[in-house]
Amino acid sequence: MSKRVLIIGSGFAGMWSALGAARVLEEQGRATGHGAIDITLISPEPVLHMRPRLHEKTPSAMTTPLLPLLEAAGVRYIRGHVTHINTQGKNVDATDENGMRFNLSYDKMVLTTGSRLFRPPLPGVGEHTFSIDQIDEACELDVHLARLADRPVSTGRNTVVVVGGGFTGIEIACELPQRLRCILGEDADIKVVVVEQASQIGPDLGAGPRPVIIQALTDLGIECRLGSSVVSVDVNGLFTNKGERIESQTVIWTGGMRASSLTEQVSTERDRLGRLHVARDLRVAGVSDVFAAGDVALALVDDQGNHAMMSCQHAMNMGRYAGHNVAADLLGLPTLPYEQPFYVTCLDLGSWGAVYTEGWDREIKLVGEEAKALKHKINSEWIYPPRPSRTDALASADPARKVVA
Ligand SMILES: Cc1cc2nc3c(=O)[nH]c(=O)nc-3n(C[C@H](O)[C@H](O)[C@H](O)COP(=O)(O)OP(=O)(O)OC[C@H]3O[C@@H](n4cnc5c(N)ncnc54)[C@H](O)[C@@H]3O)c2cc1C
């Protein structure tokens, strides 16, 4: 019976893991014929959701099909939602699109099920807030925004509140003035407010890009409530801990990510975001047949103690390494230590432009139109899958390949 590498998830880490594993099998002559190894990828849909683009207009267009690519790379695709992982017995339970349950066994596995937005259990937050975390949620917001034009003019209709002034909150806030004017008219008295509990905007982005972010928010007319946290949300607005009432029919929640809950079934060694502790080769600590990559993995990127962020930038590279290592491990070959010392940030600032930084201290390198052009390149080319040609796909899955350097 052929051996199986199972990859769970078809996001950035999952897609690249599949290609990374296929590349090793090809190199070792184990892709077809006697002794061939089966690479199976399971996810609810054979598409890549372009999550970094969900703050843009028309989020429904932000998917890209994966079947031709996986087929070209010799990866078997199974549509399913994994519900349970049994690391002792080396198998998983899943359900198909009709709710039928099935079981899949594996010899080695890569978990790449990503992350989800975490909403705190505050009154009204679950029922009355939108998000741009997953594609269906971004589409729901898009439809809601479009329909605002049918509602009677009021302060609440014209006001959008973004809760969380981190990376995602800043990106969607900066996108909104232009989007709202398209929907409500150039002369509409629109208002975009960012509510951030920290005393500074972009608390995790550091001091480097902050002046640029503040300038962009000011120029775009976006108001900030710093040091304020939301205590309750209702259909017409919210209250903050300072007792302020903000009338708004559109509250977008952005703060707080959590790794996929499947991580709980793999190991108890997880960080506060639920990410699995992994060794340098991305093997889950204490679980020798399971590797983890992307938003589910707490991985060192260098010898200076920096860890991968929940980011596409890290998920793609981790995927290539995890795929390489899971296949190498199955074949008894040495695994590679994951490393990605070069770190960049490119923050979209809507019609104002963007800001691009390099390094963990986020030193500004490009601002405005130049940074925006780079952001466009990243979001329309670099994060997309390779074309469905076996040669190109396997070549681009080489972990040694420098995408940004
Ligand atoms: C609005 C927004 C903007 C962002 N902007 C940026 C940016 O500018 N730069 C950047 O680097 N990063 C950005 N990110 C972060 C980036 O999108 C994530 O870090 C990245 O998608 C993580 O990749 P992943 O493969 O780990 O997870 P995902 O891309 O989320 O993929 C997870 C996969 O697992 C599947 N899955 C989940 N549960 C199961 C299950 N139970 N069974 C089977 N399959 C399952 C999903 O269907 C999906 O295929 C942004 C994210 C958002 C939401």
PDB file of C-alpha atoms and ligand atoms in Angstrom, residues 7-16 41-45 47-56 66 77-85 93-95 111-117 131-134 137-138 167-169 171-172 254 257 260-262 293-297 309-316 318-319 343-348 375 378-379 383, ligand 1:
ATOM      1  CA  ILE A   7      -2.210  18.193   4.084  1.00  0.00           C
ATOM      2  CA  ILE A   8      -5.176  19.829   5.802  1.00  0.00           C
ATOM      3  CA  GLY A   9      -6.117  23.244   4.383  1.00  0.00           C
ATOM      4  CA  SER A  10      -5.727  24.851   0.953  1.00  0.00           C
ATOM      5  CA  GLY A  11      -4.673  28.336   2.015  1.00  0.00           C
ATOM      6  CA  PHE A  12      -1.251  29.860   1.422  1.00  0.00           C
ATOM      7  CA  ALA A  13       0.547  27.367   3.667  1.00  0.00           C
ATOM      8  CA  GLY A  14      -1.445  24.343   2.476  1.00  0.00           C
ATOM      9  CA  MET A  15      -1.076  25.020  -1.235  1.00  0.00           C
ATOM     10  CA  TRP A  16       2.677  25.570  -0.919  1.00  0.00           C
ATOM     11  CA  LEU A  41      -4.858  17.760   0.274  1.00  0.00           C
ATOM     12  CA  ILE A  42      -8.212  18.180   2.011  1.00  0.00           C
ATOM     13  CA  SER A  43     -10.163  21.426   2.396  1.00  0.00           C
ATOM     14  CA  PRO A  44     -13.778  22.588   2.102  1.00  0.00           C
ATOM     15  CA  GLU A  45     -13.232  24.077  -1.399  1.00  0.00           C
ATOM     16  CA  VAL A  47      -9.715  27.369  -4.106  1.00  0.00           C
ATOM     17  CA  LEU A  48      -7.274  29.787  -2.516  1.00  0.00           C
ATOM     18  CA  HIS A  49      -9.001  32.622  -0.691  1.00  0.00           C
ATOM     19  CA  MET A  50      -6.961  35.801  -1.106  1.00  0.00           C
ATOM     20  CA  ARG A  51      -7.435  36.949   2.498  1.00  0.00           C
ATOM     21  CA  PRO A  52      -4.949  39.850   2.218  1.00  0.00           C
ATOM     22  CA  ARG A  53      -7.301  41.401  -0.365  1.00  0.00           C
ATOM     23  CA  LEU A  54     -10.543  41.180   1.598  1.00  0.00           C
ATOM     24  CA  HIS A  55     -10.436  44.869   2.572  1.00  0.00           C
ATOM     25  CA  GLU A  56     -10.724  45.775  -1.123  1.00  0.00           C
ATOM     26  CA  LEU A  66      -6.508  25.312  -7.364  1.00  0.00           C
ATOM     27  CA  TYR A  77      -7.619  16.749  -3.783  1.00  0.00           C
ATOM     28  CA  ILE A  78     -10.456  15.772  -1.432  1.00  0.00           C
ATOM     29  CA  ARG A  79     -13.282  18.168  -0.628  1.00  0.00           C
ATOM     30  CA  GLY A  80     -14.013  17.992   3.091  1.00  0.00           C
ATOM     31  CA  HIS A  81     -14.010  19.706   6.445  1.00  0.00           C
ATOM     32  CA  VAL A  82     -11.826  17.993   9.030  1.00  0.00           C
ATOM     33  CA  THR A  83     -13.605  17.679  12.360  1.00  0.00           C
ATOM     34  CA  HIS A  84     -11.271  15.481  14.363  1.00  0.00           C
ATOM     35  CA  ILE A  85      -7.572  14.593  14.332  1.00  0.00           C
ATOM     36  CA  ASP A  93     -12.508  12.428  10.575  1.00  0.00           C
ATOM     37  CA  ALA A  94     -14.079  14.764   8.036  1.00  0.00           C
ATOM     38  CA  THR A  95     -17.449  15.652   6.545  1.00  0.00           C
ATOM     39  CA  LEU A 111      -1.747  21.060   9.506  1.00  0.00           C
ATOM     40  CA  THR A 112      -2.372  24.378   7.728  1.00  0.00           C
ATOM     41  CA  THR A 113      -5.907  25.326   8.752  1.00  0.00           C
ATOM     42  CA  GLY A 114      -5.135  29.006   9.319  1.00  0.00           C
ATOM     43  CA  SER A 115      -6.790  31.350  11.772  1.00  0.00           C
ATOM     44  CA  ARG A 116     -10.104  33.044  12.482  1.00  0.00           C
ATOM     45  CA  LEU A 117     -11.126  36.337  13.942  1.00  0.00           C
ATOM     46  CA  SER A 131     -15.775  41.455   9.565  1.00  0.00           C
ATOM     47  CA  ILE A 132     -13.414  40.994   6.624  1.00  0.00           C
ATOM     48  CA  ASP A 133     -11.673  37.940   8.039  1.00  0.00           C
ATOM     49  CA  GLN A 134     -13.178  35.283   5.752  1.00  0.00           C
ATOM     50  CA  GLU A 137     -17.931  37.721   5.845  1.00  0.00           C
ATOM     51  CA  ALA A 138     -16.284  40.278   3.553  1.00  0.00           C
ATOM     52  CA  PHE A 167      -2.945  46.187  10.367  1.00  0.00           C
ATOM     53  CA  THR A 168      -6.376  44.993   9.155  1.00  0.00           C
ATOM     54  CA  GLY A 169      -8.296  47.801  10.869  1.00  0.00           C
ATOM     55  CA  GLU A 171      -6.373  48.889   5.828  1.00  0.00           C
ATOM     56  CA  ILE A 172     -10.169  48.663   5.816  1.00  0.00           C
ATOM     57  CA  THR A 254     -11.009  43.491  13.231  1.00  0.00           C
ATOM     58  CA  MET A 257      -6.940  36.410  15.722  1.00  0.00           C
ATOM     59  CA  SER A 260      -7.725  27.122  13.957  1.00  0.00           C
ATOM     60  CA  SER A 261      -9.265  25.129  16.807  1.00  0.00           C
ATOM     61  CA  LEU A 262      -7.921  21.889  15.252  1.00  0.00           C
ATOM     62  CA  ALA A 293       2.689  25.804   8.850  1.00  0.00           C
ATOM     63  CA  GLY A 294       1.075  29.207   8.438  1.00  0.00           C
ATOM     64  CA  ASP A 295      -1.183  30.813  11.036  1.00  0.00           C
ATOM     65  CA  VAL A 296      -1.366  27.586  13.100  1.00  0.00           C
ATOM     66  CA  ALA A 297       2.411  27.482  13.753  1.00  0.00           C
ATOM     67  CA  MET A 309       3.625  36.548  12.160  1.00  0.00           C
ATOM     68  CA  MET A 310       0.134  35.430  11.218  1.00  0.00           C
ATOM     69  CA  SER A 311       0.848  36.615   7.687  1.00  0.00           C
ATOM     70  CA  CYS A 312       0.735  35.465   4.140  1.00  0.00           C
ATOM     71  CA  GLN A 313       4.394  36.394   3.801  1.00  0.00           C
ATOM     72  CA  HIS A 314       5.327  33.761   6.399  1.00  0.00           C
ATOM     73  CA  ALA A 315       2.604  31.219   5.547  1.00  0.00           C
ATOM     74  CA  MET A 316       3.829  30.842   1.948  1.00  0.00           C
ATOM     75  CA  MET A 318       6.544  27.986   5.865  1.00  0.00           C
ATOM     76  CA  GLY A 319       4.368  25.992   3.469  1.00  0.00           C
ATOM     77  CA  TYR A 343      10.759  40.696   7.053  1.00  0.00           C
ATOM     78  CA  VAL A 344       8.770  43.420   5.316  1.00  0.00           C
ATOM     79  CA  THR A 345       5.449  45.161   5.904  1.00  0.00           C
ATOM     80  CA  CYS A 346       3.386  46.798   3.180  1.00  0.00           C
ATOM     81  CA  LEU A 347       0.325  48.532   4.580  1.00  0.00           C
ATOM     82  CA  ASP A 348      -2.414  49.680   2.227  1.00  0.00           C
ATOM     83  CA  LYS A 375       1.376  46.722  -2.644  1.00  0.00           C
ATOM     84  CA  ILE A 378       2.302  41.931  -4.003  1.00  0.00           C
ATOM     85  CA  ASN A 379      -1.481  41.585  -3.987  1.00  0.00           C
ATOM     86  CA  ILE A 383       0.665  36.025  -3.435  1.00  0.00           C
TER      87      ILE A 383
HETATM   88  C1  LIG B   1      -8.224  41.360   5.800  1.00  0.00           C
HETATM   89  C2  LIG B   1      -6.887  40.678   5.892  1.00  0.00           C
HETATM   90  C3  LIG B   1      -5.773  41.323   5.380  1.00  0.00           C
HETATM   91  C4  LIG B   1      -4.526  40.689   5.451  1.00  0.00           C
HETATM   92  N1  LIG B   1      -3.459  41.325   4.917  1.00  0.00           N
HETATM   93  C5  LIG B   1      -2.262  40.707   4.906  1.00  0.00           C
HETATM   94  C6  LIG B   1      -1.137  41.339   4.291  1.00  0.00           C
HETATM   95  O1  LIG B   1      -1.231  42.453   3.776  1.00  0.00           O
HETATM   96  N2  LIG B   1       0.037  40.674   4.295  1.00  0.00           N
HETATM   97  C7  LIG B   1       0.159  39.413   4.860  1.00  0.00           C
HETATM   98  O2  LIG B   1       1.263  38.855   4.800  1.00  0.00           O
HETATM   99  N3  LIG B   1      -0.877  38.808   5.453  1.00  0.00           N
HETATM  100  C8  LIG B   1      -2.098  39.408   5.496  1.00  0.00           C
HETATM  101  N4  LIG B   1      -3.161  38.799   6.081  1.00  0.00           N
HETATM  102  C9  LIG B   1      -2.961  37.526   6.783  1.00  0.00           C
HETATM  103  C10 LIG B   1      -2.972  36.329   5.856  1.00  0.00           C
HETATM  104  O3  LIG B   1      -4.112  36.352   5.025  1.00  0.00           O
HETATM  105  C11 LIG B   1      -2.956  35.039   6.663  1.00  0.00           C
HETATM  106  O4  LIG B   1      -1.880  35.100   7.551  1.00  0.00           O
HETATM  107  C12 LIG B   1      -2.806  33.848   5.727  1.00  0.00           C
HETATM  108  O5  LIG B   1      -3.994  33.677   4.975  1.00  0.00           O
HETATM  109  C13 LIG B   1      -2.500  32.588   6.517  1.00  0.00           C
HETATM  110  O6  LIG B   1      -2.353  31.530   5.629  1.00  0.00           O
HETATM  111  P1  LIG B   1      -2.744  30.050   6.093  1.00  0.00           P
HETATM  112  O7  LIG B   1      -2.488  29.159   4.939  1.00  0.00           O
HETATM  113  O8  LIG B   1      -2.116  29.759   7.390  1.00  0.00           O
HETATM  114  O9  LIG B   1      -4.316  30.131   6.399  1.00  0.00           O
HETATM  115  P2  LIG B   1      -5.510  30.464   5.419  1.00  0.00           P
HETATM  116  O10 LIG B   1      -5.068  31.253   4.254  1.00  0.00           O
HETATM  117  O11 LIG B   1      -6.580  31.029   6.271  1.00  0.00           O
HETATM  118  O12 LIG B   1      -5.977  29.037   4.898  1.00  0.00           O
HETATM  119  C14 LIG B   1      -6.568  28.099   5.764  1.00  0.00           C
HETATM  120  C15 LIG B   1      -7.095  26.945   4.936  1.00  0.00           C
HETATM  121  O13 LIG B   1      -7.542  25.912   5.803  1.00  0.00           O
HETATM  122  C16 LIG B   1      -8.854  25.510   5.428  1.00  0.00           C
HETATM  123  N5  LIG B   1      -9.498  24.969   6.620  1.00  0.00           N
HETATM  124  C17 LIG B   1      -9.817  25.626   7.756  1.00  0.00           C
HETATM  125  N6  LIG B   1     -10.410  24.779   8.629  1.00  0.00           N
HETATM  126  C18 LIG B   1     -10.435  23.557   8.035  1.00  0.00           C
HETATM  127  C19 LIG B   1     -10.910  22.275   8.417  1.00  0.00           C
HETATM  128  N7  LIG B   1     -11.467  22.064   9.621  1.00  0.00           N
HETATM  129  N8  LIG B   1     -10.794  21.241   7.540  1.00  0.00           N
HETATM  130  C20 LIG B   1     -10.207  21.433   6.325  1.00  0.00           C
HETATM  131  N9  LIG B   1      -9.741  22.621   5.912  1.00  0.00           N
HETATM  132  C21 LIG B   1      -9.856  23.670   6.750  1.00  0.00           C
HETATM  133  C22 LIG B   1      -9.469  26.790   4.876  1.00  0.00           C
HETATM  134  O14 LIG B   1     -10.617  26.503   4.099  1.00  0.00           O
HETATM  135  C23 LIG B   1      -8.301  27.314   4.063  1.00  0.00           C
HETATM  136  O15 LIG B   1      -8.223  26.620   2.855  1.00  0.00           O
HETATM  137  C24 LIG B   1      -4.413  39.400   6.041  1.00  0.00           C
HETATM  138  C25 LIG B   1      -5.555  38.750   6.539  1.00  0.00           C
HETATM  139  C26 LIG B   1      -6.778  39.376   6.470  1.00  0.00           C
HETATM  140  C27 LIG B   1      -7.994  38.654   7.014  1.00  0.00           C
END
